[in-house]
CSV table of C-alpha atoms in Angstrom, one decimal:
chain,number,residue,atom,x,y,z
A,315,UNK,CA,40.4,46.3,67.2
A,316,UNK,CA,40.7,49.0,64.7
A,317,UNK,CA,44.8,50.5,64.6
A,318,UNK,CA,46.3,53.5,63.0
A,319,UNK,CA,47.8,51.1,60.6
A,320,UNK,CA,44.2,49.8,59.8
A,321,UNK,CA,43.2,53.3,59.1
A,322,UNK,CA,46.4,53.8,57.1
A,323,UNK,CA,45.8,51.5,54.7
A,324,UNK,CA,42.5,51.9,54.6
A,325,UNK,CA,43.0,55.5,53.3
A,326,UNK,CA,45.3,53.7,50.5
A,327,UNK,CA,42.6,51.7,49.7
A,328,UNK,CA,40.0,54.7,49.1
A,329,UNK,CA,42.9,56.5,46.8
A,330,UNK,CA,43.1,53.3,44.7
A,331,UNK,CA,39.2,53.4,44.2
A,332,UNK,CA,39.5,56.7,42.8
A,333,UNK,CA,41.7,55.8,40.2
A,334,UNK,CA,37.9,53.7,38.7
A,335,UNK,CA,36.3,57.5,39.2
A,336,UNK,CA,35.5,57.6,35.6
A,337,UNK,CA,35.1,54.2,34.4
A,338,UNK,CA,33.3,51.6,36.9
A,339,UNK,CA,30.0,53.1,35.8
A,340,UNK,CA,27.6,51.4,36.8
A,341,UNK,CA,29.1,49.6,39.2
A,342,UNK,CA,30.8,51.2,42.0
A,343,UNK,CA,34.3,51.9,42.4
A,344,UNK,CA,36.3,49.9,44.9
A,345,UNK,CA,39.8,49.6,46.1
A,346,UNK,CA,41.7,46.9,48.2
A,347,UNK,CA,45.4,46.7,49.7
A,348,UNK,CA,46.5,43.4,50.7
A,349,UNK,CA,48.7,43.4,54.1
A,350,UNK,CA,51.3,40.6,55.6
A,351,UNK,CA,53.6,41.1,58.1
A,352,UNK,CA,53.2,44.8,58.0
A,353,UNK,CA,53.8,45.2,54.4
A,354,UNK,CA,51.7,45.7,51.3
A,355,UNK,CA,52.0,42.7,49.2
A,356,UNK,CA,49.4,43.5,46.7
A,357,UNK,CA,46.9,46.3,45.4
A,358,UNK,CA,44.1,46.3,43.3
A,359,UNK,CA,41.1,48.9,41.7
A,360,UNK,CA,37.9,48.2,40.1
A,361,UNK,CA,38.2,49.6,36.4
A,362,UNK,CA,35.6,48.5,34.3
A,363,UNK,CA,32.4,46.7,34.9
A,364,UNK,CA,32.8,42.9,33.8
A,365,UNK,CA,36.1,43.1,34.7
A,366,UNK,CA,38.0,41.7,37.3
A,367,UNK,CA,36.8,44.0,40.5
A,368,UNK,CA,39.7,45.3,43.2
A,369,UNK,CA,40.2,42.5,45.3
A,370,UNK,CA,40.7,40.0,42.5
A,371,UNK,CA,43.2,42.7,41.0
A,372,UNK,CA,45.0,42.4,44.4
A,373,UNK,CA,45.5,38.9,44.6
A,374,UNK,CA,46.6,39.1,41.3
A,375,UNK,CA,49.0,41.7,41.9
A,376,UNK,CA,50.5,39.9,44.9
A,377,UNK,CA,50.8,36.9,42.7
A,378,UNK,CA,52.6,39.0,40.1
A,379,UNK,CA,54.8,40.2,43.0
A,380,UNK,CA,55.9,36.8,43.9
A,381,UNK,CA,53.9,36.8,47.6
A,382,UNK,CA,51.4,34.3,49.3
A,383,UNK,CA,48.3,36.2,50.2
A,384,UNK,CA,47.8,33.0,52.9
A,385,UNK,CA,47.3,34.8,56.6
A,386,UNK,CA,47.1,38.0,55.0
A,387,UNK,CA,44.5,41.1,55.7
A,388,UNK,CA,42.7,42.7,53.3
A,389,UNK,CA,41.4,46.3,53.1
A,390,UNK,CA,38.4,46.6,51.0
A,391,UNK,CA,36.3,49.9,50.6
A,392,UNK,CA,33.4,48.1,49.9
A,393,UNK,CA,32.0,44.4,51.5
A,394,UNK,CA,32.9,41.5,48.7
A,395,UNK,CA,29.9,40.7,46.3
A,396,UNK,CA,28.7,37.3,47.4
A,397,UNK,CA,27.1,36.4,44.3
A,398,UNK,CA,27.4,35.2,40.6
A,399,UNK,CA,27.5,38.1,38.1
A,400,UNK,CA,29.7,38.8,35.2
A,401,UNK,CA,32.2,37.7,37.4
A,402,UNK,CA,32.6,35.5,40.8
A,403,UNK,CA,32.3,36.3,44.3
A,404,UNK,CA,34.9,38.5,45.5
A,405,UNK,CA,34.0,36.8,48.8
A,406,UNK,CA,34.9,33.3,47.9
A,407,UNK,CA,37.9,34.4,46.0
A,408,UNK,CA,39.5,35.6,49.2
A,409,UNK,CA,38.5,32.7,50.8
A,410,UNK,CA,40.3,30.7,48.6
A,411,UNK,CA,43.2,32.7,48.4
A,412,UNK,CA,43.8,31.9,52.4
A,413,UNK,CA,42.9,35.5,53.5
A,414,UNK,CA,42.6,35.9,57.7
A,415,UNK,CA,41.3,39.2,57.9
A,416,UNK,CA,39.0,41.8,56.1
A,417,UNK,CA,38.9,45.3,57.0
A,418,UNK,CA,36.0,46.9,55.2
A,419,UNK,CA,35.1,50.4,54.9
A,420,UNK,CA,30.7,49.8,54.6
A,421,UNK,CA,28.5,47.1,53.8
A,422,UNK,CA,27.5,46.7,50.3
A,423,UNK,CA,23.7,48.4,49.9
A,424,UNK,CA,22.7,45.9,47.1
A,425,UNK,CA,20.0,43.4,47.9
A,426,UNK,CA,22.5,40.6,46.1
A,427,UNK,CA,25.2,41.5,48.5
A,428,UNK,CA,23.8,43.4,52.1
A,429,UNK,CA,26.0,41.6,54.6
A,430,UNK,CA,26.2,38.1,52.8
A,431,UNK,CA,29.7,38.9,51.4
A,432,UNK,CA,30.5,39.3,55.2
A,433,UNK,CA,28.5,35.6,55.9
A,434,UNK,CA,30.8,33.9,53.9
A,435,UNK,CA,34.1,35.1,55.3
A,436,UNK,CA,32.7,34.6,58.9
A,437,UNK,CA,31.4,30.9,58.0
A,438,UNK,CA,35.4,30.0,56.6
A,439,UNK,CA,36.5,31.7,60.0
A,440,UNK,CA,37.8,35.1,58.8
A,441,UNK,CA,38.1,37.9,60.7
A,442,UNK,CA,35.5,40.8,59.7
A,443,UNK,CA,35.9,44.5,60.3
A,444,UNK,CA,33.8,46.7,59.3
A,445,UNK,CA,33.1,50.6,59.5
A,446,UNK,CA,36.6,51.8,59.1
A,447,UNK,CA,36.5,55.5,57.1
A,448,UNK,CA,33.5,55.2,56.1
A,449,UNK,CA,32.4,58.6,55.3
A,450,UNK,CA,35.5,58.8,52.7
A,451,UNK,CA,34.5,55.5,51.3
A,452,UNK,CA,30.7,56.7,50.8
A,453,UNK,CA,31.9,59.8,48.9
A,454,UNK,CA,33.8,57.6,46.2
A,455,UNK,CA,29.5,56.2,45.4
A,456,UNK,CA,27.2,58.1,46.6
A,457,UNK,CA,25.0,57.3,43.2
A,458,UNK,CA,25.6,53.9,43.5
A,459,UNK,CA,24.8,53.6,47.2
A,460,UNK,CA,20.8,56.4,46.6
A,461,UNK,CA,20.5,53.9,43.8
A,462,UNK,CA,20.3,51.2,45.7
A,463,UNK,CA,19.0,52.1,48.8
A,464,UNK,CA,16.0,54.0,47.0
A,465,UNK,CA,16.2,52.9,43.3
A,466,UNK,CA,16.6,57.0,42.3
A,467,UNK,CA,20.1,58.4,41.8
A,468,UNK,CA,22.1,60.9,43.1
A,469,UNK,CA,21.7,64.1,41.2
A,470,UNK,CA,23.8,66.8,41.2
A,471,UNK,CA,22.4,70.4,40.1
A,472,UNK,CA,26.0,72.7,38.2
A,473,UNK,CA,24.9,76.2,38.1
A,474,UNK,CA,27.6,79.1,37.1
A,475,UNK,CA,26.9,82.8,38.3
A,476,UNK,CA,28.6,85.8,38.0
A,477,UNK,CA,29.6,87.6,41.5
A,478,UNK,CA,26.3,89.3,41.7
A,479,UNK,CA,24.5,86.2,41.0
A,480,UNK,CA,23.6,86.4,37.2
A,481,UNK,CA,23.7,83.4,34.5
A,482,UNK,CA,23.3,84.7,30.9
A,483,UNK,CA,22.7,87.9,29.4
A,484,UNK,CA,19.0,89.0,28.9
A,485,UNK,CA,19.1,87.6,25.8
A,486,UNK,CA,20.6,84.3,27.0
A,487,UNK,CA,24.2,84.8,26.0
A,488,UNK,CA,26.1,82.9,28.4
A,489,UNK,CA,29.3,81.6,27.3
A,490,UNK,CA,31.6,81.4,28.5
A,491,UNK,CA,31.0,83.0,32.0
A,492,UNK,CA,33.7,80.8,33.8
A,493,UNK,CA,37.3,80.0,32.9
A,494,UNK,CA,38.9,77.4,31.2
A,495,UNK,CA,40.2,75.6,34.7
A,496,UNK,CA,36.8,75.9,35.8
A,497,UNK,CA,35.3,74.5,32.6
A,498,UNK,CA,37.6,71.2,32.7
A,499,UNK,CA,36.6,71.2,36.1
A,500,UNK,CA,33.2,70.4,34.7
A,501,UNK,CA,34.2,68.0,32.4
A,502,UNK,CA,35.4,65.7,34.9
A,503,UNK,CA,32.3,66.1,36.4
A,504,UNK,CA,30.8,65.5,33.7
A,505,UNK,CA,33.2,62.1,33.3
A,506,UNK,CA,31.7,60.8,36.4
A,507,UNK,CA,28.3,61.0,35.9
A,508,UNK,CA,26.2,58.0,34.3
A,509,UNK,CA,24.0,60.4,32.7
A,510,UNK,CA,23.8,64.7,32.0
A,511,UNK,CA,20.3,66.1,31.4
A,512,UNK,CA,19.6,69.5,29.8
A,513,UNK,CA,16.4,71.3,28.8
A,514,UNK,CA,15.1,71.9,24.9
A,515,UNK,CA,15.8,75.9,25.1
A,516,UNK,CA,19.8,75.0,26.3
A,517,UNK,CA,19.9,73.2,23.0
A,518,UNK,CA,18.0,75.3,20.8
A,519,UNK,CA,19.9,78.5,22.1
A,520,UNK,CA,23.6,76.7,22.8
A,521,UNK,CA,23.0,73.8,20.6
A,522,UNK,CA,25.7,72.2,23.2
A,523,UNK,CA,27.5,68.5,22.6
A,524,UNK,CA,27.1,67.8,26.6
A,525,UNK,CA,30.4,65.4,25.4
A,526,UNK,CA,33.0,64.6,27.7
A,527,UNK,CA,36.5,65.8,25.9
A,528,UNK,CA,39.5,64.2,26.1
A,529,UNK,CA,41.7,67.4,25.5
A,530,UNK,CA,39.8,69.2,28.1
A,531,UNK,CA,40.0,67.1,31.1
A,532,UNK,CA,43.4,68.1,32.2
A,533,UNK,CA,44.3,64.3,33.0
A,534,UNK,CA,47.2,62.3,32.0
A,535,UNK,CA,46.9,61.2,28.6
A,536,UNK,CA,45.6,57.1,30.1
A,537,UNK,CA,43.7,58.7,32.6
A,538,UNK,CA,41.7,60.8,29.8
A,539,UNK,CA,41.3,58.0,27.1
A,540,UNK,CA,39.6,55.8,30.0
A,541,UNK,CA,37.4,58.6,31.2
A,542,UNK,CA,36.2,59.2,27.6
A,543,UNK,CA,35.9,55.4,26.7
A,544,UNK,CA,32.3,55.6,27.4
A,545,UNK,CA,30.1,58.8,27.4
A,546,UNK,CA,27.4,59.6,29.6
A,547,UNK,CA,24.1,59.2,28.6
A,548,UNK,CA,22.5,62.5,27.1
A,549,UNK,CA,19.3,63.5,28.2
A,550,UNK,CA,17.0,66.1,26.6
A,551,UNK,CA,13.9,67.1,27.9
A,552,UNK,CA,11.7,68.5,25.0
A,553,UNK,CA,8.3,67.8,26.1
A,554,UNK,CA,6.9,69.2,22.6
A,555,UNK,CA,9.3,67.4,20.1
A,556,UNK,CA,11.2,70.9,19.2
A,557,UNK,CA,14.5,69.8,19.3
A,558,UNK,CA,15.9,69.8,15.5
A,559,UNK,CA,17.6,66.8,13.4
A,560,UNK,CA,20.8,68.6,13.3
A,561,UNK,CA,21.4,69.3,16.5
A,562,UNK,CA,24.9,68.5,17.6
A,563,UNK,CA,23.8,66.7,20.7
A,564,UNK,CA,22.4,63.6,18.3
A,565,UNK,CA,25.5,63.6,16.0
A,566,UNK,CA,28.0,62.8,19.0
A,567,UNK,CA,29.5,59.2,20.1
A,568,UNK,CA,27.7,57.4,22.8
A,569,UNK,CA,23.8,57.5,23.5
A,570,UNK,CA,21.5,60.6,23.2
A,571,UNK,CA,17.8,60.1,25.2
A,572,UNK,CA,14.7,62.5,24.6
A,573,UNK,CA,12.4,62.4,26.9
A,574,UNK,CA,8.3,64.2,25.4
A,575,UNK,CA,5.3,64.0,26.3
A,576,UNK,CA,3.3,61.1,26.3
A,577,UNK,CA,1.0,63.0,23.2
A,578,UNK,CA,3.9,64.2,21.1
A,579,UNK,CA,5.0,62.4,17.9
A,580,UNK,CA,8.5,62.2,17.7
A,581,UNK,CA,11.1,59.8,15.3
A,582,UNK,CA,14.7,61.0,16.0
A,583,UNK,CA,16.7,58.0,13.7
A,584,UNK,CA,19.8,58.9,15.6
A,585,UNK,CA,18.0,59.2,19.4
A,586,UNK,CA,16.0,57.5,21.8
A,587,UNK,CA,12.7,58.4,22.5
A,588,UNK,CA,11.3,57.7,25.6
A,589,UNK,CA,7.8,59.6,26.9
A,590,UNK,CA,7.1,60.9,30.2
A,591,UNK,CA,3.7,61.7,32.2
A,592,UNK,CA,3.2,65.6,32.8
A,593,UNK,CA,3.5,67.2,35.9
A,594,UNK,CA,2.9,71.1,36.9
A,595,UNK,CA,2.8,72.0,33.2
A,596,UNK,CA,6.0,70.1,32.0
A,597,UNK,CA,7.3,66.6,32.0
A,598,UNK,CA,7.1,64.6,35.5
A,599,UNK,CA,10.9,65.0,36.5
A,600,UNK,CA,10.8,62.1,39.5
A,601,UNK,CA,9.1,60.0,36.6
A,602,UNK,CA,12.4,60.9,34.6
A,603,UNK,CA,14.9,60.1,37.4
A,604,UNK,CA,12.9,56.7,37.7
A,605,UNK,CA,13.5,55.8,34.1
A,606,UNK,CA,17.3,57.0,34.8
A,607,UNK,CA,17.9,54.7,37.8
A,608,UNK,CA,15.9,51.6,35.7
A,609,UNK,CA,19.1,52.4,33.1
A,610,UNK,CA,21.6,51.8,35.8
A,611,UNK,CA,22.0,55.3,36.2
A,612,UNK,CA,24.0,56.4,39.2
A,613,UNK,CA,25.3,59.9,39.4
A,614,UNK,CA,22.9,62.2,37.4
A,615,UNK,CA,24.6,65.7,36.4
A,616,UNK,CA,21.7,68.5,35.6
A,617,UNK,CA,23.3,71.1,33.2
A,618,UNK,CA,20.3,73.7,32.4
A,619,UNK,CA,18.7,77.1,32.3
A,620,UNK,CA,17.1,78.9,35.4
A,621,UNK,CA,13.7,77.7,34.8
A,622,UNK,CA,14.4,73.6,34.5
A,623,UNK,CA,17.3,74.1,37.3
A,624,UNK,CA,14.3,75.8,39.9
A,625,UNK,CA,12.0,73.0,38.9
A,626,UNK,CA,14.4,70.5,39.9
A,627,UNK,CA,15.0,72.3,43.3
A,628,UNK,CA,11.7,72.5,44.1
A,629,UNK,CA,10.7,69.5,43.9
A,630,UNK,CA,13.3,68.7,46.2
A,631,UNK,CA,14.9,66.3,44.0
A,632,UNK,CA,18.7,67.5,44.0
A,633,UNK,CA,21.2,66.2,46.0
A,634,UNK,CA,24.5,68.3,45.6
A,635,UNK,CA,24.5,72.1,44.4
A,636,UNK,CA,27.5,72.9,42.7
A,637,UNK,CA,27.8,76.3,42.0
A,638,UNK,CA,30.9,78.1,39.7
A,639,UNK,CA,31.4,82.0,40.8
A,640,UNK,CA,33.3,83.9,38.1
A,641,UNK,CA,34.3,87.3,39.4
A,642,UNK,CA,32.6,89.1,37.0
A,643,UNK,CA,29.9,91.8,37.3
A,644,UNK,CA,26.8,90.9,34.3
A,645,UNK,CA,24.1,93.5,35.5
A,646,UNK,CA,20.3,93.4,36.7
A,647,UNK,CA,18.8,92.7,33.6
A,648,UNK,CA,21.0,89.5,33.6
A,649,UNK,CA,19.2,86.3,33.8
A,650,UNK,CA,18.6,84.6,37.7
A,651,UNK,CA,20.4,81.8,38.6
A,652,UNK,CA,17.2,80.1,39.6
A,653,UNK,CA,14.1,80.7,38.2
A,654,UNK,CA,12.7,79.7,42.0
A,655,UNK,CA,9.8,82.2,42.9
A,656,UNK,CA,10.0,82.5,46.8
A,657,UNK,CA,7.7,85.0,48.7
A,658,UNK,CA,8.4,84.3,52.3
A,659,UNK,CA,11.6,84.2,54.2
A,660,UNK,CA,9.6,80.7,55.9
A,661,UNK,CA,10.1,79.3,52.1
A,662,UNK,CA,13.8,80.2,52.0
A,663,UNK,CA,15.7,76.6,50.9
A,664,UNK,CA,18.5,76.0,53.2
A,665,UNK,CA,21.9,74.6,52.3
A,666,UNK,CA,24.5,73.1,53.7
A,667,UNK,CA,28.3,74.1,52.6
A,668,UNK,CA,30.5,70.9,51.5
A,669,UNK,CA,33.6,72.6,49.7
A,670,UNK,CA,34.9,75.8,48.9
A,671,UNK,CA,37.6,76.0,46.6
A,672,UNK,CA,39.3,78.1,44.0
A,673,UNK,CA,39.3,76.8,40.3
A,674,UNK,CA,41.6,79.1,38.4
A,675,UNK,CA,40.0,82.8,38.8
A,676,UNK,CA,36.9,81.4,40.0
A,677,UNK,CA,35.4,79.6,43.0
A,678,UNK,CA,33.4,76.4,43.3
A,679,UNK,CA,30.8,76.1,46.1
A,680,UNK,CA,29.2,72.9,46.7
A,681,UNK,CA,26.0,72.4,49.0
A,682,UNK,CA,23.8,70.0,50.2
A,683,UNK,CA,20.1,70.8,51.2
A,684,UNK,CA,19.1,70.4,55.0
A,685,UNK,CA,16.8,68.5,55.1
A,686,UNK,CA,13.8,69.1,57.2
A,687,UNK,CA,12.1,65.7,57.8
């Protein structure tokens, strides 16, 4: 029976998991709360992956505090692993430690874990609960969870217009349309995701970093050295081998991919190469998000022009629409947002509104796409 105290510390649980927002990668991130006698005795987030994960952190914490986790119930966001990995089953461990209860927000979607996790606590005669905030809990992996459920990961289109719906100057002059709130807003974004993929003509017109930056995350000072321990995965689509040796994008810390065509001759000493089939006249973008989730990729953030960002759309292949709206005015002869060509009303893509909120001077809209299976 599921109480208001269940829920309670449940929602504790899922606030701890956030603090592993920018660091888990690829793993997922996961909180626990250990409860005896109506008090928390112990607490516990995933941080990095190899690491201890949260409920080995919260037995240790409850150790540290001087409490006996025996009889005690545990609040996981996320059903214990049940198998060897880099480390051992979270599921055994609370065994061990004498837990008499788990209250779990889902089931774990890996084929390694799927329910046995919850096996093993049933088989040493602990209580299992399961289902409790689980929409709140999904949220904190919803890359991690696509992943695994459909080997492709979650990919998240960031688009940012002016009010009348424009995204760089004729000539492609774009920066900076936004503000600086909205633009660290970005960059946690950006912190989150396993990988950030642009097209060739954003770096040959922008020649952008696509770094995360520490001083521009507007965290506290350990909060931003953990997010920026380890950079997303760059990703360049340049299906003609344009992109030029001194590009900023190959000169920054962490790992820069091109993707070409399978035809194209291309030696970048301070990239990876990989090469893609063709589709439609450019590079095969589900053949790209395959090769992603092969690298452990999880959340995939698309930062691109109007032509690449349609493409994407589409083919149906974006999850989450995040749109910045500067209120700013840039003109007809400003560039589309999409470069989506649409005849019929019957063709319209529809969306689904997730958040509104304000960002400094400007607003951030995020959408889903209805689906119409």
């Amino acid at each position: 029976m599921i109480s208001l105290q269940d829920r309670q510390h449940m929602a504790r649980a899922i606030q701890l998991a956030r603090h592993g927002l920018y660091s888990t990668d690829p793993n997922p991130r996961v909180g626990c709360v250990l409860v005896k006698d109506n008090q928390i005795i112990g607490e516990g987030f995933h941080i990095r992956a190899g690491e201890g994960h949260a409920e080995v952190n919260a037995l240790a914490d409850a150790q540290a505090r001087g409490h006996d986790p025996r009889g005690a119930t545990a609040y996981v966001t996320l059903e214990p692993c049940s198998h060897y990995g880099r480390t051992p089953p979270c599921s055994e461990g609370l065994v061990k430690a004498g837990i008499a209860r788990v209250v779990c927000a889902m089931e774990d979607p890996n084929p390694q874990v799927a329910g046995k996790g919850f096996e093993i606590l049933r088989s040493a005669g602990i209580e299992v609960e399961c289902g409790v905030q689980g929409e709140e809990a999904w949220a904190l992996n919803p890359g991690f969870f696509k992943r695994m459920q459909t080997g492709m990961p979650y990919v998240r289109l960031k688009l940012a217009m002016s009010v009348d719906g424009r995204t760089a100057m004729a000539s492609g002059e774009s920066q900076w349309i936004t503000g600086p709130s909205a633009r660290a807003d970005v960059q946690k974004m950006r912190a989150r995701s396993s990988a950030i993929v642009t097209g060739i003509e954003s770096i040959l017109l922008d020649d952008s970093s696509l770094t995360v930056r520490e001083g521009e995350l507007g965290l506290e000072e350990a909060a931003s050295k953990l997010a920026c321990e380890k950079q997303p995965l760059r990703v360049v689509l340049d299906r003609q081998g344009r992109i030029p040796t001194s590009a900023k994008i190959l000169k920054q810390a962490g790992q820069t991919l091109v993707a070409t065509a399978e035809q194209t001759q291309l030696a970048l000493p301070e990239a990876q190469v990989v090469r893609l089939p063709e589709a439609y006249g450019r590079l095969d973008l589900t053949a790209l998000l395959t090769e992603l989730a092969a690298r452990q990729c999880n959340e995939v953030l698309v930062e691109t022009g109007a032509t690449l960002a349609g493409a994407f759309v589409a083919l149906g292949l974006v999850d989450e629409l995040v749109v910045y709206m500067a209120p700013c005015l840039m003109g007809s002869d400003a560039r589309p947002l999409l470069d989506l060509p649409l005849t019929q009303m019957a063709q319209k893509k529809e969306l689904i509104l997730k958040d509104v909120r304000q960002i400094g001077q400007d607003l951030r809209l995020t959408y889903g796409f209805e689906s119409r299976s």
